[in-house]
Amino acid sequence: MPKEGILKKREVDKMTNLENYVQAFCETLEVSEEQLTGLKYQDVPLWDSVGHMNLIARLEEVFDIMMDTDDIIDFSSFEKGKEILGNNYDVVF
Amino acid sequence: MERRLLDGKNIVVTGTARGMGRVMLETFAKNGANVWALARIETQEHLKKCEEISQEYGVEVMPLYAELSDPDAIKTVVNEIRKTKMPVDGLVNNAGITYNALFQMTKMEDLREQFEINFFAPYLLTQYISKMMIRNKKGSIVNISSTAAIDGNSGKSAYGASKAAIIIMTKCISEELANMGVRSNAICPGVTDTDMLSTLPDYIMDIQKEASFLKKIGKPVDIANMAMFLLSDQSSYVTGQVIRVDGGMTSYNKR
C-alpha cells in the first residue's frame, strides 16, 4: 500500500509539472493547448526572440531551475523543451 | 522617516572588497538598498564590513564570494542569490582589473585575462541576473566601463578594449531588454582616487587634475552616486547610455 501511495504521488507530480509546462506556454505565448503539439520557435507571433526569453524566465521560475545558455538555444519546440527539462533539470513529466 | 533613493531595492554589486565597489556597497546601503556584496576572496575584513554596514543602515548585506574568471563559480553565486527568493532590482558590474602596457608589449595571456574579468565575467553574470529581472518585468543594469574605452590612451589597448566591449554589450542589451522592463547603462569613470591610482607618481596626478575642468581627481563616491541614480527609479527613462564621470576631462582635451 505505501508503495502504491508513493506511485500515486509521483503521478500527481508529473501531472503538475506537465500542467505547469503547458500553462507557461499558453500564457506566455498566448496560444491554446490545442496548438502546443508540434509548436516550434517562431511558429506564432509571440514566440519570437523576446517571447523566448519570457518563456525561459517563466519556466525557470515555475521549476526553480537555472538554465544554461546552450539549453536556451536548443529549446526549439514544445517537445524539445520537455526533453531538455527532463534530461538536464530532472523535471519529471 | 525620510525616503531614501533605493529604499526596498535589492542590488547585486561585484568587486565590493575595495575601491569603488566598497564605496558603492556603503552608498547603496545608506540609501536603503539590500545588497548582495560580491568579492573574489572571503576575508574577515569583508565579512565584518558587510555586517557593520548592515547594522548601521538597517538593510541586508549578503556577502558572496566568487572567482569571476570561473564560470561555474559565477553560476554558484547566482544560485545563492536565487535561493533567497528576493527579486533582483539592480546589478552593478563593477569588478575589474587594470593593465598598463604598450601595444607591442602586451602578451596575449594578459589580453585574455583582461577580457575574462572585464568582459566575459560580467557578460555571463548579466545573462543570469537579467533573466531574474525579466521575470519581474523590471531591473537596472549598470556596467562600470572607463574613459579609456572611449578615448584610447597609450598603454591601454588591452584594458580599454575590454572596457569598450562592455559598452557595446550595454547598448545592445538596452534594446533587447527594454520591452521587458530592464534598463542598461554604462558609467565611464575618469581618473578616480582608488587603490589602483595609488601607484601613480604625484606629477601624473597633477597632470590629471589639470586636465579636468573641475581641477580635481574623482572620488569613488562620485561614481557610486551616478550608479545609485541609474539604479533608482529617478532614471526610469534612461537606458542605453554611456555616461562619463570625469570632471570634464574630455571637454578639456577637445579644446
CSV table of C-alpha atoms in Angstrom, one decimal:
chain,number,residue,atom,x,y,z
A,1,MET,CA,0.0,0.0,0.0
A,2,PRO,CA,2.7,2.6,0.8
A,3,LYS,CA,4.4,1.8,-2.5
A,4,GLU,CA,1.2,2.5,-4.3
A,5,GLY,CA,0.8,5.7,-2.4
A,6,ILE,CA,4.2,6.9,-3.5
A,7,LEU,CA,3.5,6.0,-7.1
A,8,LYS,CA,0.2,7.9,-6.9
A,9,LYS,CA,2.1,10.9,-5.6
A,10,ARG,CA,4.6,10.8,-8.4
A,11,GLU,CA,1.7,10.6,-10.9
A,12,VAL,CA,0.3,13.8,-9.3
A,13,ASP,CA,3.8,15.5,-9.5
A,14,LYS,CA,4.1,14.5,-13.2
A,15,MET,CA,0.6,15.9,-13.9
A,16,THR,CA,1.5,19.1,-12.1
A,17,ASN,CA,4.7,19.5,-14.0
A,18,LEU,CA,3.1,19.0,-17.3
A,19,GLU,CA,0.2,21.3,-16.4
A,20,ASN,CA,2.7,23.9,-15.3
A,21,TYR,CA,4.7,23.5,-18.5
A,22,VAL,CA,1.6,23.8,-20.7
A,23,GLN,CA,0.3,26.7,-18.7
A,24,ALA,CA,3.7,28.6,-19.1
A,25,PHE,CA,3.4,28.1,-22.9
A,26,CYS,CA,-0.2,29.1,-23.1
A,27,GLU,CA,0.1,32.2,-21.0
A,28,THR,CA,3.5,33.4,-22.2
A,29,LEU,CA,2.9,32.8,-25.9
A,30,GLU,CA,-0.9,33.3,-25.8
A,31,VAL,CA,-1.7,30.0,-27.5
A,32,SER,CA,-4.3,27.4,-26.8
A,33,GLU,CA,-3.4,23.9,-25.6
A,34,GLU,CA,-4.5,22.5,-28.9
A,35,GLN,CA,-1.8,24.5,-30.6
A,36,LEU,CA,1.0,23.1,-28.5
A,37,THR,CA,1.7,19.7,-30.1
A,38,GLY,CA,4.5,20.3,-32.7
A,39,LEU,CA,4.7,24.0,-31.8
A,40,LYS,CA,8.1,25.4,-32.8
A,41,TYR,CA,10.0,28.5,-32.2
A,42,GLN,CA,8.7,31.4,-34.3
A,43,ASP,CA,5.6,29.4,-35.3
A,44,VAL,CA,3.4,32.0,-33.5
A,45,PRO,CA,4.0,35.8,-33.3
A,46,LEU,CA,4.7,35.9,-29.6
A,47,TRP,CA,7.3,33.1,-29.8
A,48,ASP,CA,10.0,35.4,-31.2
A,49,SER,CA,13.4,36.1,-29.5
A,50,VAL,CA,11.8,38.3,-26.9
A,51,GLY,CA,9.0,35.8,-26.2
A,52,HIS,CA,11.6,33.1,-26.0
A,53,MET,CA,13.3,34.8,-23.1
A,54,ASN,CA,10.0,35.5,-21.4
A,55,LEU,CA,9.1,31.8,-21.7
A,56,ILE,CA,12.5,30.7,-20.4
A,57,ALA,CA,12.2,33.1,-17.5
A,58,ARG,CA,8.8,31.8,-16.7
A,59,LEU,CA,9.9,28.1,-16.8
A,60,GLU,CA,12.9,28.9,-14.6
A,61,GLU,CA,10.6,30.3,-12.1
A,62,VAL,CA,8.0,27.6,-12.3
A,63,PHE,CA,10.5,24.8,-12.0
A,64,ASP,CA,13.0,26.6,-9.8
A,65,ILE,CA,15.9,26.0,-12.2
A,66,MET,CA,18.6,28.0,-13.9
A,67,MET,CA,19.0,27.1,-17.5
A,68,ASP,CA,22.3,27.0,-19.3
A,69,THR,CA,22.7,29.1,-22.4
A,70,ASP,CA,23.2,26.0,-24.6
A,71,ASP,CA,19.8,24.7,-23.4
A,72,ILE,CA,18.1,28.0,-24.0
A,73,ILE,CA,19.4,28.0,-27.6
A,74,ASP,CA,18.4,24.3,-28.1
A,75,PHE,CA,14.9,24.9,-26.7
A,76,SER,CA,13.3,25.0,-30.2
A,77,SER,CA,9.9,23.4,-29.7
A,78,PHE,CA,7.3,22.4,-27.2
A,79,GLU,CA,8.5,18.8,-27.3
A,80,LYS,CA,12.3,19.7,-27.3
A,81,GLY,CA,11.7,21.8,-24.3
A,82,LYS,CA,10.2,18.9,-22.4
A,83,GLU,CA,13.2,16.8,-23.4
A,84,ILE,CA,15.7,19.4,-22.1
A,85,LEU,CA,13.9,20.0,-18.9
A,86,GLY,CA,13.6,16.2,-18.3
A,87,ASN,CA,17.1,15.3,-19.2
A,88,ASN,CA,19.1,18.2,-17.9
A,89,TYR,CA,17.0,19.6,-15.0
A,90,ASP,CA,15.3,16.5,-13.5
A,91,VAL,CA,11.8,17.7,-14.3
A,92,VAL,CA,9.6,14.7,-14.4
A,93,PHE,CA,6.7,14.9,-16.9
B,1,MET,CA,11.4,58.9,8.1
B,2,GLU,CA,12.9,60.4,5.0
B,3,ARG,CA,12.6,58.3,1.9
B,4,ARG,CA,15.8,57.1,0.6
B,5,LEU,CA,16.6,56.7,-3.1
B,6,LEU,CA,17.0,52.9,-3.2
B,7,ASP,CA,14.5,52.0,-0.4
B,8,GLY,CA,13.3,48.4,-0.8
B,9,LYS,CA,15.6,47.7,-3.8
B,10,ASN,CA,17.8,44.6,-3.9
B,11,ILE,CA,21.1,45.2,-5.7
B,12,VAL,CA,23.9,42.9,-6.7
B,13,VAL,CA,27.4,44.5,-6.8
B,14,THR,CA,30.6,42.9,-7.8
B,15,GLY,CA,34.1,43.9,-6.6
B,16,THR,CA,33.0,45.1,-3.1
B,17,ALA,CA,36.2,44.2,-1.3
B,18,ARG,CA,37.8,47.6,-2.0
B,19,GLY,CA,37.9,50.7,-4.2
B,20,MET,CA,34.7,51.9,-5.9
B,21,GLY,CA,32.8,48.7,-5.2
B,22,ARG,CA,33.3,49.1,-1.5
B,23,VAL,CA,32.0,52.7,-1.6
B,24,MET,CA,29.1,51.6,-3.8
B,25,LEU,CA,28.1,49.0,-1.2
B,26,GLU,CA,28.1,51.6,1.5
B,27,THR,CA,26.3,54.2,-0.6
B,28,PHE,CA,23.6,51.9,-1.8
B,29,ALA,CA,23.0,50.5,1.8
B,30,LYS,CA,22.9,54.0,3.2
B,31,ASN,CA,20.2,54.8,0.7
B,32,GLY,CA,18.0,51.8,1.7
B,33,ALA,CA,19.1,49.0,-0.6
B,34,ASN,CA,19.7,45.4,0.4
B,35,VAL,CA,23.0,44.4,-1.3
B,36,TRP,CA,24.5,41.1,-2.4
B,37,ALA,CA,28.1,42.1,-2.0
B,38,LEU,CA,30.3,40.0,-4.2
B,39,ALA,CA,34.0,39.8,-3.7
B,40,ARG,CA,36.7,37.5,-5.0
B,41,ILE,CA,38.0,36.1,-1.7
B,42,GLU,CA,36.3,35.7,1.6
B,43,THR,CA,38.1,37.7,4.3
B,44,GLN,CA,37.3,38.6,7.8
B,45,GLU,CA,37.6,42.3,6.9
B,46,HIS,CA,35.0,42.0,4.1
B,47,LEU,CA,32.6,39.9,6.3
B,48,LYS,CA,33.0,42.5,9.1
B,49,LYS,CA,32.4,45.4,6.8
B,50,CYS,CA,29.3,43.8,5.4
B,51,GLU,CA,28.0,43.2,8.9
B,52,GLU,CA,28.8,46.8,10.0
B,53,ILE,CA,27.1,48.3,7.0
B,54,SER,CA,24.0,46.1,7.5
B,55,GLN,CA,23.8,47.1,11.2
B,56,GLU,CA,24.4,50.8,10.6
B,57,TYR,CA,21.8,51.3,7.8
B,58,GLY,CA,19.2,48.6,8.7
B,59,VAL,CA,19.4,46.7,5.5
B,60,GLU,CA,20.5,43.3,4.5
B,61,VAL,CA,24.1,42.9,3.2
B,62,MET,CA,24.8,39.4,2.0
B,63,PRO,CA,28.5,38.7,1.2
B,64,LEU,CA,29.1,36.3,-1.6
B,65,TYR,CA,32.4,35.1,-3.0
B,66,ALA,CA,33.4,34.0,-6.5
B,67,GLU,CA,36.4,33.9,-8.7
B,68,LEU,CA,34.9,35.7,-11.7
B,69,SER,CA,37.2,34.0,-14.2
B,70,ASP,CA,35.4,30.7,-13.3
B,71,PRO,CA,32.0,30.4,-15.0
B,72,ASP,CA,31.0,27.7,-12.5
B,73,ALA,CA,31.7,30.0,-9.6
B,74,ILE,CA,29.5,32.6,-11.2
B,75,LYS,CA,26.7,30.1,-11.6
B,76,THR,CA,27.1,29.0,-7.9
B,77,VAL,CA,26.8,32.6,-6.7
B,78,VAL,CA,23.7,33.2,-8.8
B,79,ASN,CA,22.2,30.1,-7.3
B,80,GLU,CA,22.9,31.6,-3.9
B,81,ILE,CA,21.1,34.7,-4.9
B,82,ARG,CA,18.1,32.7,-6.3
B,83,LYS,CA,17.8,30.8,-3.1
B,84,THR,CA,17.0,34.0,-1.2
B,85,LYS,CA,13.8,34.3,-3.3
B,86,MET,CA,14.3,38.0,-3.3
B,87,PRO,CA,13.7,39.9,-6.6
B,88,VAL,CA,16.8,41.4,-8.1
B,89,ASP,CA,16.2,45.1,-8.9
B,90,GLY,CA,19.7,46.1,-9.9
B,91,LEU,CA,23.1,44.7,-10.9
B,92,VAL,CA,26.3,46.7,-10.9
B,93,ASN,CA,29.2,45.0,-12.8
B,94,ASN,CA,32.0,46.8,-11.1
B,95,ALA,CA,34.7,44.2,-10.6
B,96,GLY,CA,37.6,44.7,-12.9
B,97,ILE,CA,41.3,44.6,-13.3
B,98,THR,CA,43.6,47.2,-14.8
B,99,TYR,CA,46.6,46.7,-17.0
B,100,ASN,CA,49.1,49.0,-18.5
B,101,ALA,CA,51.4,48.0,-21.3
B,102,LEU,CA,52.2,49.3,-24.7
B,103,PHE,CA,50.5,47.5,-27.6
B,104,GLN,CA,53.7,45.8,-28.7
B,105,MET,CA,54.5,44.8,-25.2
B,106,THR,CA,51.1,43.2,-24.4
B,107,LYS,CA,51.1,39.5,-24.0
B,108,MET,CA,48.2,37.6,-25.4
B,109,GLU,CA,47.6,35.9,-22.0
B,110,ASP,CA,47.3,39.3,-20.4
B,111,LEU,CA,44.9,40.4,-23.1
B,112,ARG,CA,42.8,37.3,-22.4
B,113,GLU,CA,42.8,37.9,-18.7
B,114,GLN,CA,41.5,41.5,-19.2
B,115,PHE,CA,38.6,40.1,-21.3
B,116,GLU,CA,38.0,37.3,-18.8
B,117,ILE,CA,37.4,39.6,-15.9
B,118,ASN,CA,36.4,42.9,-17.5
B,119,PHE,CA,34.0,41.4,-20.2
B,120,PHE,CA,33.3,37.7,-20.1
B,121,ALA,CA,32.5,37.6,-16.4
B,122,PRO,CA,30.0,40.5,-16.4
B,123,TYR,CA,28.6,39.2,-19.7
B,124,LEU,CA,27.8,35.8,-18.1
B,125,LEU,CA,26.6,37.3,-14.8
B,126,THR,CA,24.3,39.6,-16.6
B,127,GLN,CA,22.9,36.8,-18.7
B,128,TYR,CA,21.9,35.0,-15.4
B,129,ILE,CA,20.7,38.0,-13.5
B,130,SER,CA,18.8,39.7,-16.3
B,131,LYS,CA,16.6,36.5,-16.6
B,132,MET,CA,15.7,37.1,-13.0
B,133,MET,CA,14.8,40.7,-13.8
B,134,ILE,CA,12.7,39.7,-16.8
B,135,ARG,CA,10.5,37.6,-14.5
B,136,ASN,CA,9.8,40.7,-12.5
B,137,LYS,CA,9.5,42.9,-15.6
B,138,LYS,CA,11.9,45.4,-14.1
B,139,GLY,CA,15.6,46.0,-13.4
B,140,SER,CA,18.5,48.2,-13.9
B,141,ILE,CA,22.0,47.0,-15.1
B,142,VAL,CA,24.9,49.3,-14.5
B,143,ASN,CA,28.2,48.5,-16.1
B,144,ILE,CA,31.4,50.2,-15.0
B,145,SER,CA,33.5,50.9,-18.1
B,146,SER,CA,36.2,53.5,-18.4
B,147,THR,CA,37.0,56.7,-20.2
B,148,ALA,CA,39.9,54.6,-21.6
B,149,ALA,CA,37.3,52.7,-23.5
B,150,ILE,CA,36.2,55.8,-25.4
B,151,ASP,CA,39.3,57.9,-25.6
B,152,GLY,CA,42.0,55.3,-26.2
B,153,ASN,CA,45.2,56.1,-24.3
B,154,SER,CA,48.7,54.9,-24.8
B,155,GLY,CA,49.3,51.7,-22.8
B,156,LYS,CA,45.6,50.9,-22.5
B,157,SER,CA,44.9,48.9,-25.6
B,158,ALA,CA,44.1,45.7,-23.7
B,159,TYR,CA,42.2,47.3,-20.8
B,160,GLY,CA,40.5,49.9,-23.0
B,161,ALA,CA,39.3,47.2,-25.5
B,162,SER,CA,37.8,45.0,-22.7
B,163,LYS,CA,36.0,48.1,-21.3
B,164,ALA,CA,34.9,49.1,-24.8
B,165,ALA,CA,33.4,45.7,-25.2
B,166,ILE,CA,31.2,46.2,-22.2
B,167,ILE,CA,29.9,49.5,-23.6
B,168,ILE,CA,28.7,47.7,-26.7
B,169,MET,CA,27.1,45.0,-24.6
B,170,THR,CA,25.4,47.7,-22.6
B,171,LYS,CA,23.9,49.3,-25.7
B,172,CYS,CA,22.8,46.0,-27.3
B,173,ILE,CA,21.1,44.7,-24.2
B,174,SER,CA,19.4,48.0,-23.5
B,175,GLU,CA,17.5,47.5,-26.7
B,176,GLU,CA,17.0,43.7,-26.3
B,177,LEU,CA,15.7,44.0,-22.7
B,178,ALA,CA,13.8,47.3,-23.0
B,179,ASN,CA,10.4,45.9,-23.5
B,180,MET,CA,10.9,43.5,-20.6
B,181,GLY,CA,11.3,46.5,-18.3
B,182,VAL,CA,15.1,46.1,-17.9
B,183,ARG,CA,17.4,49.1,-18.4
B,184,SER,CA,21.1,49.0,-19.0
B,185,ASN,CA,23.6,51.9,-18.8
B,186,ALA,CA,27.4,52.2,-18.6
B,187,ILE,CA,29.5,54.6,-16.5
B,188,CYS,CA,32.9,55.6,-17.7
B,189,PRO,CA,34.9,56.9,-14.7
B,190,GLY,CA,37.8,59.2,-15.4
B,191,VAL,CA,40.8,59.2,-13.1
B,192,THR,CA,39.4,58.2,-9.8
B,193,ASP,CA,41.1,58.0,-6.4
B,194,THR,CA,41.2,54.3,-5.6
B,195,ASP,CA,43.9,51.8,-4.7
B,196,MET,CA,44.6,51.4,-8.4
B,197,LEU,CA,45.7,55.0,-8.6
B,198,SER,CA,47.9,55.0,-5.5
B,199,THR,CA,50.9,53.7,-7.5
B,200,LEU,CA,50.9,56.8,-9.8
B,201,PRO,CA,53.6,59.5,-9.1
B,202,ASP,CA,52.4,62.9,-7.9
B,203,TYR,CA,53.3,64.6,-11.1
B,204,ILE,CA,51.0,62.4,-13.1
B,205,MET,CA,48.2,63.1,-10.6
B,206,ASP,CA,48.9,66.9,-11.1
B,207,ILE,CA,48.6,66.5,-14.9
B,208,GLN,CA,45.3,64.6,-14.5
B,209,LYS,CA,43.9,67.3,-12.2
B,210,GLU,CA,44.9,70.0,-14.6
B,211,ALA,CA,43.2,68.1,-17.4
B,212,SER,CA,39.9,68.2,-15.6
B,213,PHE,CA,37.6,71.3,-15.7
B,214,LEU,CA,36.9,70.8,-12.1
B,215,LYS,CA,40.6,70.6,-11.3
B,216,LYS,CA,40.4,67.6,-9.1
B,217,ILE,CA,40.6,63.8,-9.2
B,218,GLY,CA,37.3,61.9,-8.9
B,219,LYS,CA,36.3,60.2,-5.7
B,220,PRO,CA,34.8,56.7,-5.6
B,221,VAL,CA,31.6,58.2,-4.2
B,222,ASP,CA,31.2,60.3,-7.4
B,223,ILE,CA,31.0,57.0,-9.3
B,224,ALA,CA,28.8,55.4,-6.7
B,225,ASN,CA,26.4,58.3,-6.8
B,226,MET,CA,25.9,58.0,-10.5
B,227,ALA,CA,25.4,54.3,-10.2
B,228,MET,CA,22.8,54.9,-7.5
B,229,PHE,CA,21.0,57.3,-9.8
B,230,LEU,CA,20.9,54.8,-12.6
B,231,LEU,CA,19.7,52.1,-10.2
B,232,SER,CA,17.0,54.3,-8.9
B,233,ASP,CA,13.5,55.0,-10.3
B,234,GLN,CA,14.7,58.6,-10.8
B,235,SER,CA,16.4,57.3,-14.0
B,236,SER,CA,13.4,55.3,-15.3
B,237,TYR,CA,13.7,56.9,-18.7
B,238,VAL,CA,17.4,56.4,-19.1
B,239,THR,CA,18.7,53.4,-20.9
B,240,GLY,CA,21.5,52.5,-23.4
B,241,GLN,CA,23.6,55.4,-22.3
B,242,VAL,CA,27.3,55.7,-21.7
B,243,ILE,CA,27.9,58.4,-19.0
B,244,ARG,CA,31.3,59.9,-18.3
B,245,VAL,CA,32.0,60.8,-14.8
B,246,ASP,CA,35.3,62.5,-15.3
B,247,GLY,CA,35.1,66.1,-14.1
B,248,GLY,CA,35.1,67.4,-17.6
B,249,MET,CA,38.3,65.8,-18.7
B,250,THR,CA,37.1,65.1,-22.2
B,251,SER,CA,36.0,68.6,-22.7
B,252,TYR,CA,39.4,69.8,-21.8
B,253,ASN,CA,41.0,67.5,-24.3
B,254,LYS,CA,38.7,68.8,-27.1
B,255,ARG,CA,39.6,72.4,-26.6
